[in-house]
Amino acid sequence: MPIQIPEQVKPYYEMLRIRLVEEALAERYSEQEMRCPMHLCIGQEAVPVGVCSALKTSDMVFGNHRSHGYYLAKGGDLNKMTAEIYGKVDGCCGGRGGSMHLIDLDVNFMGCTPIVAGTVPLGLGTGLASKLRGNDQITVVFFGDGCFEEGVVHESFNYAALMELPVIFVCENNEYSVYTNLESRQPDRPMNKIAEAHGWDVGSGNGNDLNQVAKITQQAVSRIKAHGRPQFLEFDTYRWLEHCGPNEDDHLDYRPADQVASWKKKCPVLQMQTQLLSEKSISQEELDSYRQSILEEIELSFNFAKASPFPSPESLYQFSNTNPS
Ligand SMILES: Cc1ncc(C[n+]2csc(CCOP(=O)(O)OP(=O)(O)O)c2C)c(N)n1
Ligand SMILES: [Mg+2]
């Protein structure tokens, strides 16, 4: 049953929903019915929700390989996302893409891709389109700290600055690209200094603090409204699970145990929950009812995905211009 969520509690609800959806995906992954690689954002929920809370539905968002949170925070349809992950015809990409190819044009979630930095130049394209059309649509491209090592990011910074595009690039800095930490990959050269050198406005903050993420993004949106130039935002956060897949991988020892433990103490969902309870914006009974309602919604989405058929073999070349027949 849909329930009424007070306005000030909505961002918390959305973070909790992303967390519970991903926990359910992780739990069922071993059933081997989701046949695509899956990168979970558990621990990082405040960035997608905080950033998207500052956007309008007409604004456009691109994700990367770790995009369930972005898709849901932008208003993407949970049934269609779950069906996509199950490879079913009712998925948001007809079951052809899986977890890393999510699109929902109804809410301007423009897409995501496993190719690191693949969506960065696409965001320039939508930014340029908004500028040429003279509308007020903003483009947001989410990416990780590892993405910064791709040459196209730097070309894109240059192009966006030259063309004065209304884009916000949001870097979720979780300190790791797969198993390698930031210091081993990049010299001491803060990412926002590079953006600044291109003449972009920059902002940075605690990516586990939803209010801070939302405020910093609102400021970036206001600057774009004022002068139309590109914005770079960097938020520190941390992934809890393995790079790809539903498990923990701390036994591999690539991340110090005390680092993992200290970030888990800074859980974005729990921090916001504690705040709402202490300021009495929410009661424990309401919290329990939200959780119950989300779990019911998730169960229905799995039923929807499982009941949906696989795409037919005849449709294999439907969107292709290389049909051999
Ligand atoms: C062009 C390209 N290079 C390498 C990879 C392999 N790869 C997939 S995800 C990833 C790490 C990306 O790290 P980051 O951008 O920090 O995102 P995170 O996984 O930490 O969220 C890499 C190297 C890829 N998919 N595409
Ligand atoms: Mg990273």
XYZ file of N, CA, C and O and ligand atoms in Angstrom, residues 44 64-66 143-147 171-178 180 182 185 239 243, ligand 2:
89
model
N 26.620 4.377 -0.170
C 26.822 5.624 -0.926
C 25.495 6.313 -1.263
O 25.453 7.170 -2.147
N 26.804 5.618 -14.236
C 27.955 4.822 -14.690
C 27.640 3.332 -14.458
O 26.479 2.932 -14.586
N 28.646 2.563 -14.102
C 28.400 1.120 -13.890
C 27.641 0.859 -12.586
O 27.079 -0.206 -12.408
N 27.644 1.832 -11.650
C 27.058 1.631 -10.309
C 25.842 2.548 -10.203
O 25.852 3.542 -9.507
N 29.976 10.172 -11.754
C 31.070 9.223 -12.012
C 31.916 9.044 -10.756
O 31.704 9.720 -9.750
N 32.871 8.117 -10.841
C 33.699 7.820 -9.670
C 35.088 8.422 -9.788
O 35.467 8.967 -10.828
N 35.876 8.296 -8.713
C 37.243 8.831 -8.702
C 38.110 8.158 -9.772
O 38.981 8.789 -10.361
N 37.836 6.873 -10.063
C 38.623 6.164 -11.078
C 38.396 6.728 -12.463
O 39.290 6.712 -13.321
N 37.218 7.242 -12.682
C 36.851 7.805 -13.993
C 37.766 8.968 -14.361
O 37.996 9.252 -15.530
N 31.485 13.830 -8.873
C 32.419 12.730 -8.618
C 32.131 12.133 -7.244
O 32.228 12.813 -6.227
N 31.753 10.864 -7.237
C 31.626 10.122 -5.976
C 32.991 9.548 -5.677
O 33.394 8.543 -6.264
N 33.697 10.199 -4.775
C 35.049 9.733 -4.456
C 34.969 8.710 -3.321
O 34.875 9.069 -2.146
N 35.007 7.418 -3.707
C 34.986 6.365 -2.675
C 36.388 5.791 -2.471
O 36.542 4.703 -1.925
N 37.375 6.536 -2.924
C 38.803 6.271 -2.700
C 39.360 5.083 -3.471
O 40.557 4.844 -3.452
N 38.495 4.309 -4.131
C 38.992 3.103 -4.795
C 38.497 3.001 -6.229
O 37.361 3.368 -6.543
N 39.388 2.484 -7.065
C 38.996 2.020 -8.389
C 39.261 0.516 -8.335
O 40.421 0.093 -8.306
N 38.223 -0.250 -8.225
C 38.293 -1.698 -7.995
C 39.132 -1.953 -6.727
O 38.654 -1.644 -5.638
N 42.334 -0.667 -6.124
C 43.477 0.237 -5.977
C 43.041 1.583 -5.414
O 42.102 2.198 -5.938
N 43.237 5.596 -4.177
C 43.477 6.828 -4.934
C 44.952 7.229 -4.912
O 45.526 7.589 -5.937
N 47.167 5.669 -7.358
C 46.808 5.860 -8.769
C 47.083 7.256 -9.273
O 47.298 7.467 -10.458
N 32.230 2.645 -0.534
C 31.431 1.459 -0.904
C 31.631 0.377 0.145
O 32.753 0.122 0.561
N 33.671 -4.627 -5.174
C 33.497 -3.732 -6.327
C 32.323 -4.184 -7.193
O 31.474 -3.378 -7.581
Mg 35.812 4.817 -6.928
